[in-house]
PDB file of C-alpha atoms in Angstrom:
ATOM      1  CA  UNK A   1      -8.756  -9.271  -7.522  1.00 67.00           C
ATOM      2  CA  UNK A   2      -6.375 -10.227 -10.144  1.00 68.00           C
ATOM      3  CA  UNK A   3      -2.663 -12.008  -9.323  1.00 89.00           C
ATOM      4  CA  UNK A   4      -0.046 -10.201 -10.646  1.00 94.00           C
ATOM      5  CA  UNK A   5       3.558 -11.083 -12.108  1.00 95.00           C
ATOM      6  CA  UNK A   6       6.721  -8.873 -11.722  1.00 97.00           C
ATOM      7  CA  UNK A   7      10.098  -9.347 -12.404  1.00 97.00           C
ATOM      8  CA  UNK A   8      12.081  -9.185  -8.621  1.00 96.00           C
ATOM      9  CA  UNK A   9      14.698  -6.708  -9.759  1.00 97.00           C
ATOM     10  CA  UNK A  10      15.892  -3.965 -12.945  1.00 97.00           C
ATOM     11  CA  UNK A  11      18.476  -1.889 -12.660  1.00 97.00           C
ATOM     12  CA  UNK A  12      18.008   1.640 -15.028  1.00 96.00           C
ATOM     13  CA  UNK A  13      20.731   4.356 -15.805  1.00 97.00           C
ATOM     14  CA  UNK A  14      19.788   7.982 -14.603  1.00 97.00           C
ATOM     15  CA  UNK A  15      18.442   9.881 -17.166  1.00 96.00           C
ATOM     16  CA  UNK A  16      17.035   6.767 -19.327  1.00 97.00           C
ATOM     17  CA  UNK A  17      13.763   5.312 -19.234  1.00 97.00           C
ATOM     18  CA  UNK A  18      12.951   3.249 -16.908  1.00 98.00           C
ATOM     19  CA  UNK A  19      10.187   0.398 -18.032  1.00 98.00           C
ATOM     20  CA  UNK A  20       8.954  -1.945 -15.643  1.00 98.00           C
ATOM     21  CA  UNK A  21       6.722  -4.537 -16.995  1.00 98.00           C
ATOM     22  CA  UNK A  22       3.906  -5.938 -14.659  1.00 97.00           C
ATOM     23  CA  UNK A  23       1.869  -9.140 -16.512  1.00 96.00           C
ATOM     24  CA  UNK A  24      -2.037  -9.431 -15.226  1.00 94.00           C
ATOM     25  CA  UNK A  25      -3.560 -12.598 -17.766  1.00 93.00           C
ATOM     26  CA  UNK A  26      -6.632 -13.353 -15.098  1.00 91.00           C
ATOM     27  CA  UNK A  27      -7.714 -10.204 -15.055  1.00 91.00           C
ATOM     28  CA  UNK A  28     -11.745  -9.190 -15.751  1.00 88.00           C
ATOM     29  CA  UNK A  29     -13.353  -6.524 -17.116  1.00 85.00           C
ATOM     30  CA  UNK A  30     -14.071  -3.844 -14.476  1.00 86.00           C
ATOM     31  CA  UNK A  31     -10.506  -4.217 -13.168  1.00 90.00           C
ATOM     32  CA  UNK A  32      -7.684  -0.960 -12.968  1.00 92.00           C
ATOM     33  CA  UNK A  33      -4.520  -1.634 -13.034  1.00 95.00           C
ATOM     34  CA  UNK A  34      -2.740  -0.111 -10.344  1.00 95.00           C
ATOM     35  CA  UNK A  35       0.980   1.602  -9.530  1.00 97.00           C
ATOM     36  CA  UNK A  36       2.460   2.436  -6.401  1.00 98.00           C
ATOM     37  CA  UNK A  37       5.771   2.771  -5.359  1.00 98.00           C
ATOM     38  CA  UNK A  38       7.787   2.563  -1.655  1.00 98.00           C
ATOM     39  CA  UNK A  39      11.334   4.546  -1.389  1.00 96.00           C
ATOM     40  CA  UNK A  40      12.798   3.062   1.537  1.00 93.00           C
ATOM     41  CA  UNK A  41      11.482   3.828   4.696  1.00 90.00           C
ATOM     42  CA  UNK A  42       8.911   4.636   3.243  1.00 95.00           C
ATOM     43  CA  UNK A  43       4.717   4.008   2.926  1.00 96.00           C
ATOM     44  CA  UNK A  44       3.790   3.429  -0.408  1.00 97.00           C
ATOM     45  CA  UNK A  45       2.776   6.026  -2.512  1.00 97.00           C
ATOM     46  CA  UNK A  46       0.546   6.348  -5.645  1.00 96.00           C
ATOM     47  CA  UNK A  47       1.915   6.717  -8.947  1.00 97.00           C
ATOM     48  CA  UNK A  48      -0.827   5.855 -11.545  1.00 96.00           C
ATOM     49  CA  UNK A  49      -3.829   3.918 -12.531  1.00 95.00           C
ATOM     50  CA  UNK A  50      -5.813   2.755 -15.709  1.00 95.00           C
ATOM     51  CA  UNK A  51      -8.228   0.688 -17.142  1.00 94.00           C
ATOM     52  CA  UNK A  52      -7.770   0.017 -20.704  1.00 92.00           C
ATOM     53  CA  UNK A  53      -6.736   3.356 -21.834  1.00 87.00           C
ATOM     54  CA  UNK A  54      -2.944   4.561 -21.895  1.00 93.00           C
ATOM     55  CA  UNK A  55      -2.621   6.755 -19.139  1.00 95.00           C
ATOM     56  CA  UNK A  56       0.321  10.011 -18.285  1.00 96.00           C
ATOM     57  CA  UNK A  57       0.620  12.091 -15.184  1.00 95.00           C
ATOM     58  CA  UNK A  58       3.741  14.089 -14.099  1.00 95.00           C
ATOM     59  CA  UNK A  59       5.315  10.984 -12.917  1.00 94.00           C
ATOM     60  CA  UNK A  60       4.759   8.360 -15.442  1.00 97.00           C
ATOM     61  CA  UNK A  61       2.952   6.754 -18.215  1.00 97.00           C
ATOM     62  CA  UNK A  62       1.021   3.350 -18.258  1.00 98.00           C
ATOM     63  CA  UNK A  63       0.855   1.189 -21.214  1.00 97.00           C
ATOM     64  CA  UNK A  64      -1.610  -1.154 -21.123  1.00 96.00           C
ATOM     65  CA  UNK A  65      -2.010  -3.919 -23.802  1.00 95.00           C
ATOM     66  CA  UNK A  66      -5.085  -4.461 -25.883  1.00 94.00           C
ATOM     67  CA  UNK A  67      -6.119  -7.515 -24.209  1.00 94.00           C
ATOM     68  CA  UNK A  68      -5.233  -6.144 -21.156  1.00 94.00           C
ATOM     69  CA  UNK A  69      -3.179  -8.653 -19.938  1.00 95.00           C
ATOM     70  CA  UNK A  70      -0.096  -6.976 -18.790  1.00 96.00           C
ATOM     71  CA  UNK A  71       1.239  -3.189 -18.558  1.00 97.00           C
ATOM     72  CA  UNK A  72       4.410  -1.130 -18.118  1.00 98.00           C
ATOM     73  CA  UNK A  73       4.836   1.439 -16.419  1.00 98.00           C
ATOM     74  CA  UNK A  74       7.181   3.608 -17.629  1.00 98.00           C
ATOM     75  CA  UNK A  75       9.288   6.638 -16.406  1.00 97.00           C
ATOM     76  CA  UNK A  76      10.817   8.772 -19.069  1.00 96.00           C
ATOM     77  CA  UNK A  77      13.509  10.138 -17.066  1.00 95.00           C
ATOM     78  CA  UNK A  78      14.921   7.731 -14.295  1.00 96.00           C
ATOM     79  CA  UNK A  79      16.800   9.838 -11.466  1.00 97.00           C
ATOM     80  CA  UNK A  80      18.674   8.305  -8.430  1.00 97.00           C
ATOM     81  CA  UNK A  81      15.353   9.324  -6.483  1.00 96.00           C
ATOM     82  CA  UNK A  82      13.307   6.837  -8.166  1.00 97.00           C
ATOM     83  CA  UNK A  83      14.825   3.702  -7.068  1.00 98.00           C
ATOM     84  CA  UNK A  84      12.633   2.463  -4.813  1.00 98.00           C
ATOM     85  CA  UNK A  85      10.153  -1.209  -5.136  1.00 98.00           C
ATOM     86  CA  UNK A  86       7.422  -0.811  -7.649  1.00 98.00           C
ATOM     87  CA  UNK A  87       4.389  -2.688  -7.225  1.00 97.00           C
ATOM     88  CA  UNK A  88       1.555  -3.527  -9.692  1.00 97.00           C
ATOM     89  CA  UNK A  89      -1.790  -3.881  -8.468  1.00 95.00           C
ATOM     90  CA  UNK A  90      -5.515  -4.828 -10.045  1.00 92.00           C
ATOM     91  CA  UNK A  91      -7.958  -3.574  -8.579  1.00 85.00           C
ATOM     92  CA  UNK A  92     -12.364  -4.121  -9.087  1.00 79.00           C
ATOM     93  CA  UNK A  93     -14.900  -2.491  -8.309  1.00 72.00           C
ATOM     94  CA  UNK A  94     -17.756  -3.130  -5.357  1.00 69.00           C
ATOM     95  CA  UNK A  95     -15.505  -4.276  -2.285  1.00 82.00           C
ATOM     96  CA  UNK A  96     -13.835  -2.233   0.258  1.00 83.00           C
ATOM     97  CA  UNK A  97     -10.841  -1.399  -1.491  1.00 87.00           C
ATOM     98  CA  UNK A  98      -8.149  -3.105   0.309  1.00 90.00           C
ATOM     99  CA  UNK A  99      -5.089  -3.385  -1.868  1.00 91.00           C
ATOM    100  CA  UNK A 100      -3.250  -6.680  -2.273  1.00 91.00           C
ATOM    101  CA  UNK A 101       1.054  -6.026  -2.318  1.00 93.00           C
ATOM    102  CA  UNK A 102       2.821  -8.847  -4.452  1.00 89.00           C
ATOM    103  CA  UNK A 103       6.571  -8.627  -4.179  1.00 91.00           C
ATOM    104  CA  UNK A 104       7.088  -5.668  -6.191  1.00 96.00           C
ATOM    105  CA  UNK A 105      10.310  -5.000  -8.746  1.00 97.00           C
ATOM    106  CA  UNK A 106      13.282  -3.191  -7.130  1.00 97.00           C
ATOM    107  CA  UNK A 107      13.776  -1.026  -9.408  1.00 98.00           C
ATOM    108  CA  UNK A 108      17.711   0.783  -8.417  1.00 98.00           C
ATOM    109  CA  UNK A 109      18.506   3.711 -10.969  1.00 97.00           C
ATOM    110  CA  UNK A 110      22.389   3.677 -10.965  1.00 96.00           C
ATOM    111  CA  UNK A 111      24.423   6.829 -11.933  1.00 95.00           C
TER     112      UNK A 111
ATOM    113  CA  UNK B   1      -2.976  19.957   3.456  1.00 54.00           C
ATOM    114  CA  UNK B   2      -0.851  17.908   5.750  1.00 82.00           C
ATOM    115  CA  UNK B   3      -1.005  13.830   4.582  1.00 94.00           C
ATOM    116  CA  UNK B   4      -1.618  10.631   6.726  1.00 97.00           C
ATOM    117  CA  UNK B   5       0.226  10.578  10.043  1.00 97.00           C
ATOM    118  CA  UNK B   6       1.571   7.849  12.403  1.00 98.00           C
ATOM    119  CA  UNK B   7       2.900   7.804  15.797  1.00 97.00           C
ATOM    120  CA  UNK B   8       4.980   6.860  17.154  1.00 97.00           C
ATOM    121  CA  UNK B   9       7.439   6.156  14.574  1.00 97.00           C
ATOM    122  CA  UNK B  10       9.617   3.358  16.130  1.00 98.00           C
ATOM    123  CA  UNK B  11       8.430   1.607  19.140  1.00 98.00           C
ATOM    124  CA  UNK B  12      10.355  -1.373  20.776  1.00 98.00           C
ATOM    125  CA  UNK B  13       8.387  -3.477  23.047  1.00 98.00           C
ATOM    126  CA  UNK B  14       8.998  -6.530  25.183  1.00 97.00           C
ATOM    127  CA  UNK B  15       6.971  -9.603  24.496  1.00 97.00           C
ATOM    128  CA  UNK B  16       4.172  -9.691  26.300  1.00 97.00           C
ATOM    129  CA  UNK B  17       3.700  -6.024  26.614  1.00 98.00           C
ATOM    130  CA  UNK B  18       0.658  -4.277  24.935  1.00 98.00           C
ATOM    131  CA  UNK B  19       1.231  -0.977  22.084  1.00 98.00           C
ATOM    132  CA  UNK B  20      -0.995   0.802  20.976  1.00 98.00           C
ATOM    133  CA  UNK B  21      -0.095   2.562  17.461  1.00 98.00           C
ATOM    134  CA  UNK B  22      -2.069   5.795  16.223  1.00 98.00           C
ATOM    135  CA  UNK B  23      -2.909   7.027  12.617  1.00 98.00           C
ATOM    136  CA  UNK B  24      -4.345  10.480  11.571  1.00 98.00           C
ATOM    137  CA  UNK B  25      -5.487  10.215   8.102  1.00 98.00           C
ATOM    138  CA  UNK B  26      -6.149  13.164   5.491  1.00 96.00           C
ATOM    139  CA  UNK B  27      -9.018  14.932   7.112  1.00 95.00           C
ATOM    140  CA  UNK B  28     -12.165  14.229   5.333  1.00 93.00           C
ATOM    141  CA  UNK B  29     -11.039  10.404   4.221  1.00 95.00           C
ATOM    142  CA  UNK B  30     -13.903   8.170   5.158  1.00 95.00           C
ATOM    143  CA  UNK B  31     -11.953   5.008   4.233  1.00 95.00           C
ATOM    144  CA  UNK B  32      -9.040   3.989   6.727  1.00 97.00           C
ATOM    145  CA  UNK B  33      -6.722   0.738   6.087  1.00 97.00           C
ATOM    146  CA  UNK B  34      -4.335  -0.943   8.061  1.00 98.00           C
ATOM    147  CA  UNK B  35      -1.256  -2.864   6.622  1.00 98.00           C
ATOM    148  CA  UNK B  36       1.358  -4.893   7.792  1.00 98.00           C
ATOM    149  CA  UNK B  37       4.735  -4.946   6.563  1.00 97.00           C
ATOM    150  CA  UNK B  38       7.326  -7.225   7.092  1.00 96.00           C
ATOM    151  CA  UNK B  39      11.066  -6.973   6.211  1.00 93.00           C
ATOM    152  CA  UNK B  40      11.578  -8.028   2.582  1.00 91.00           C
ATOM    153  CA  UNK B  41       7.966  -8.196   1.824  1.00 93.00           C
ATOM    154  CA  UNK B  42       4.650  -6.332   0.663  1.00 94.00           C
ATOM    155  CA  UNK B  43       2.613  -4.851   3.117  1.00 96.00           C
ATOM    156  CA  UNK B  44      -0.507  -7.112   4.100  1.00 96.00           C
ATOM    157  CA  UNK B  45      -4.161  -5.698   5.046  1.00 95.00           C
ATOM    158  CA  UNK B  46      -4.871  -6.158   8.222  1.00 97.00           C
ATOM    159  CA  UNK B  47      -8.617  -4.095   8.665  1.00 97.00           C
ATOM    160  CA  UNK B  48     -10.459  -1.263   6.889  1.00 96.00           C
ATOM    161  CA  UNK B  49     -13.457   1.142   8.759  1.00 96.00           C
ATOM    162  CA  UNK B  50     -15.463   3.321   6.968  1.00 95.00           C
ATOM    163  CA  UNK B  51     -16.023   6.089   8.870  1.00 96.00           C
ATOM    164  CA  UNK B  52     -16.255   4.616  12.161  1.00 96.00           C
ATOM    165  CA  UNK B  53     -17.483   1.153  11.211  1.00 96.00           C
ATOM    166  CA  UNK B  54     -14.918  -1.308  10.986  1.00 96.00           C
ATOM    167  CA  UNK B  55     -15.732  -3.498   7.225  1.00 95.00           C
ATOM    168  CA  UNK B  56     -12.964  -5.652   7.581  1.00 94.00           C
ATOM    169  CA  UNK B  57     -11.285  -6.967   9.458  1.00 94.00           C
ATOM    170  CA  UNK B  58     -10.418 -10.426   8.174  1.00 94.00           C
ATOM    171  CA  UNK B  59      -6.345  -9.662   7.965  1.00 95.00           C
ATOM    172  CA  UNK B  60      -6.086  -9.094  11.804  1.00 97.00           C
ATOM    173  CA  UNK B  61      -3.476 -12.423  12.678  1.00 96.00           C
ATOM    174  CA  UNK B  62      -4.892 -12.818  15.799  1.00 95.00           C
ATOM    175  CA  UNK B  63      -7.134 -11.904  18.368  1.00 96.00           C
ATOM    176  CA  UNK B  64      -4.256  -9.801  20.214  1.00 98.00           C
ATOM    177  CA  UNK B  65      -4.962  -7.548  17.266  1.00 98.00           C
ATOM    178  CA  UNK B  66      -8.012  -4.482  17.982  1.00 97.00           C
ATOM    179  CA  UNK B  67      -8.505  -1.486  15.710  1.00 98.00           C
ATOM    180  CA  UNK B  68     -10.403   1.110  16.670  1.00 98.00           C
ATOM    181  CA  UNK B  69     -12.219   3.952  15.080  1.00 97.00           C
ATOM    182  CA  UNK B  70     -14.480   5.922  17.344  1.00 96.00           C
ATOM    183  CA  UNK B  71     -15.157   9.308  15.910  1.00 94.00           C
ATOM    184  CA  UNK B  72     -14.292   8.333  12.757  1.00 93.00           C
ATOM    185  CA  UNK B  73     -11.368  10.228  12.189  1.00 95.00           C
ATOM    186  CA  UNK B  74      -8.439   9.413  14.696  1.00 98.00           C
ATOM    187  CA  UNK B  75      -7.462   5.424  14.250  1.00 98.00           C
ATOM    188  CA  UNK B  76      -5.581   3.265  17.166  1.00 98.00           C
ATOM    189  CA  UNK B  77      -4.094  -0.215  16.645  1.00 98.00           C
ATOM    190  CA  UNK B  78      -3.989  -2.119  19.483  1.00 98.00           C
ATOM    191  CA  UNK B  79      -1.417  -5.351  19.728  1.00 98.00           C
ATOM    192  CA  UNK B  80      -2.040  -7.049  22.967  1.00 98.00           C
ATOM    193  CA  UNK B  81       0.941  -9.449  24.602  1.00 98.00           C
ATOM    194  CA  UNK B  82       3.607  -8.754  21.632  1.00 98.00           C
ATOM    195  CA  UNK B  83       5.020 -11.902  20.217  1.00 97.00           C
ATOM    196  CA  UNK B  84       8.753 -11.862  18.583  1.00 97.00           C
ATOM    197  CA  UNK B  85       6.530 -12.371  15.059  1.00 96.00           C
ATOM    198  CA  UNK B  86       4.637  -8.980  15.617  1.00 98.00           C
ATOM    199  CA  UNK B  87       7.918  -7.256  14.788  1.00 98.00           C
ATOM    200  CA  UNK B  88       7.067  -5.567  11.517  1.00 98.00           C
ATOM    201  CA  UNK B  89       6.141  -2.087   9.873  1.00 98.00           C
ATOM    202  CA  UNK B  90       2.745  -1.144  10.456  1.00 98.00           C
ATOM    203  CA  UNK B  91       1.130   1.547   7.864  1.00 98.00           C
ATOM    204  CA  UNK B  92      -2.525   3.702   7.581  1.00 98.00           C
ATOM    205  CA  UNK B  93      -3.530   4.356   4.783  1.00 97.00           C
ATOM    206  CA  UNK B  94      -6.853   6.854   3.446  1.00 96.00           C
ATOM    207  CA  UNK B  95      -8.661   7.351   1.055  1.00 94.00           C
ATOM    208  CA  UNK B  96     -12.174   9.260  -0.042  1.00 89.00           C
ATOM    209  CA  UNK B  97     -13.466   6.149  -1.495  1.00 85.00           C
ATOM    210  CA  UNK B  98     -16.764   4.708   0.136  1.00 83.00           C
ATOM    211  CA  UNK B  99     -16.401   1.050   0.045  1.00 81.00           C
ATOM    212  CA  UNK B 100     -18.451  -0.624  -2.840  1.00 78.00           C
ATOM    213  CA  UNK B 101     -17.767   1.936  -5.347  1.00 78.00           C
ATOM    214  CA  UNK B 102     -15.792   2.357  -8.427  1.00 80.00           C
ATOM    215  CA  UNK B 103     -11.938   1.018  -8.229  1.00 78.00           C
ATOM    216  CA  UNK B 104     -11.681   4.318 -10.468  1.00 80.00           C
ATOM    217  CA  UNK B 105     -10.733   5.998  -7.536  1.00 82.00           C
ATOM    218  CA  UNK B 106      -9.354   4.197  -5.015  1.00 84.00           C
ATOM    219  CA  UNK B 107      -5.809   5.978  -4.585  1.00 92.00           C
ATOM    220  CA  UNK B 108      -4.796   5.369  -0.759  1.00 94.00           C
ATOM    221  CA  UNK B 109      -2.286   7.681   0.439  1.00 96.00           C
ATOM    222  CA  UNK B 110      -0.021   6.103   2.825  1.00 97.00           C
ATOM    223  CA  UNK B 111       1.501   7.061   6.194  1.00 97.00           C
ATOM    224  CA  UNK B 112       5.154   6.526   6.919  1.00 97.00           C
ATOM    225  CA  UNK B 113       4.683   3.840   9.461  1.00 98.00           C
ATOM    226  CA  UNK B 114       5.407   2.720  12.392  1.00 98.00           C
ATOM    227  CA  UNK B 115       8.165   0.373  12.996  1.00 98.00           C
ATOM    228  CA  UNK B 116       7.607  -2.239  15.556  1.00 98.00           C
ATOM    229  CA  UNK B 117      10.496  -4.147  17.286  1.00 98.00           C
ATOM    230  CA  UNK B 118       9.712  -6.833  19.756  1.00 98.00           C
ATOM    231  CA  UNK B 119      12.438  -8.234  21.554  1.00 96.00           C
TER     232      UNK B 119
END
């Protein structure tokens, strides 16, 4: 799979958009580009995934750049709840499915 | 339905004692993952059954490390003699995703943990 590049930290006022950029060059063809996120204390939990399309759930929306080589995730409406570490993660097809954590961006959403 | 499970939550062990830690996935999930988490960092797979067939197990650190998966439901990781560097987070995760398939749908959903402290 795919190394990823995140920045370590953003900080985000509450109720601005939050847009946390995740960069992906080496990545192939039949690879999604994954989002999870971990509040503290935490496990992770799923936020969103594409593939070359933009994506939008009730979370968040995923931007992902023509060539594919990086994405943001982005959520519209940043509350105090959302701070938490962010981590991007690509993904292929055919193996067992075990996902590999970088470092993740701490993302803290300040009042 | 109710998620993915773990007990216990917090377990402190002296070295050289065995643990065992339990997971209860989403009922129905063929696909069960262990991870690793240490302070600071991103978890780290550890092993991965499908069903009750363990696929993978090449993140297990050391041979003190045995995962189990009898019935295919019900998951138990085993640390044997705890070492100081065991001390970590240890999550399950699930999933419905039969390994080999599409990364379309691989969305794992995660226990809360179980925090190990070895002293």
């Amino acid at each position: 799979d795919a190394k990823t590049t995140q920045p370590t930290s953003m900080d985000c006022a509450e109720g601005r958009a939050a847009n946390l950029p995740c960069n992906h060059s080496t990545i192939s063809g039949n690879e999604y580009v994954y989002w999870y996120r971990q509040i503290h204390s935490q496990g992770p939990q799923y936020i969103i995934h594409g593939l070359k399309n933009n994506e939008t759930n009730e979370m968040a929306s995923l931007i992902i750049t023509e060539d594919r080589k990086s994405s943001t995730l982005i959520l519209p409406h940043a509350t105090l709840r959302d701070t938490a570490v962010y981590y991007c993660i690509v993904h292929g097809s055919g193996n067992t499915g075990k996902l590999i954590f970088g470092q993740g961006t701490t993302l803290q959403v300040k009042p | 339905g109710a998620g993915v499970s773990q007990s216990p939550r917090y377990k402190v062990a002296k070295r050289g004692q065995d643990v065992a830690l339990r997971c209860d996935p989403i009922s129905g999930h063929v696909s069960l993952f262990w991870y690793q988490q240490a302070l600071g960092q991103g978890p780290e797979f550890l092993t991965y059954f499908q069903n009750e067939a363990q696929l993978d197990k090449s993140g297990l650190p050391s041979d003190r490390f045995f995962a189990e998966r009898p019935e295919g439901s019900v998951s138990t990781l085993k640390i044997q003699r705890t070492q100081q560097e065991d001390s970590a987070v240890y999550l399950c995760a699930s999933s419905s995703r039969l390994a080999g398939g599409s990364a379309k749908n691989n969305e794992q959903f995660f226990g809360p943990g179980t925090r190990l402290t070895v002293l």
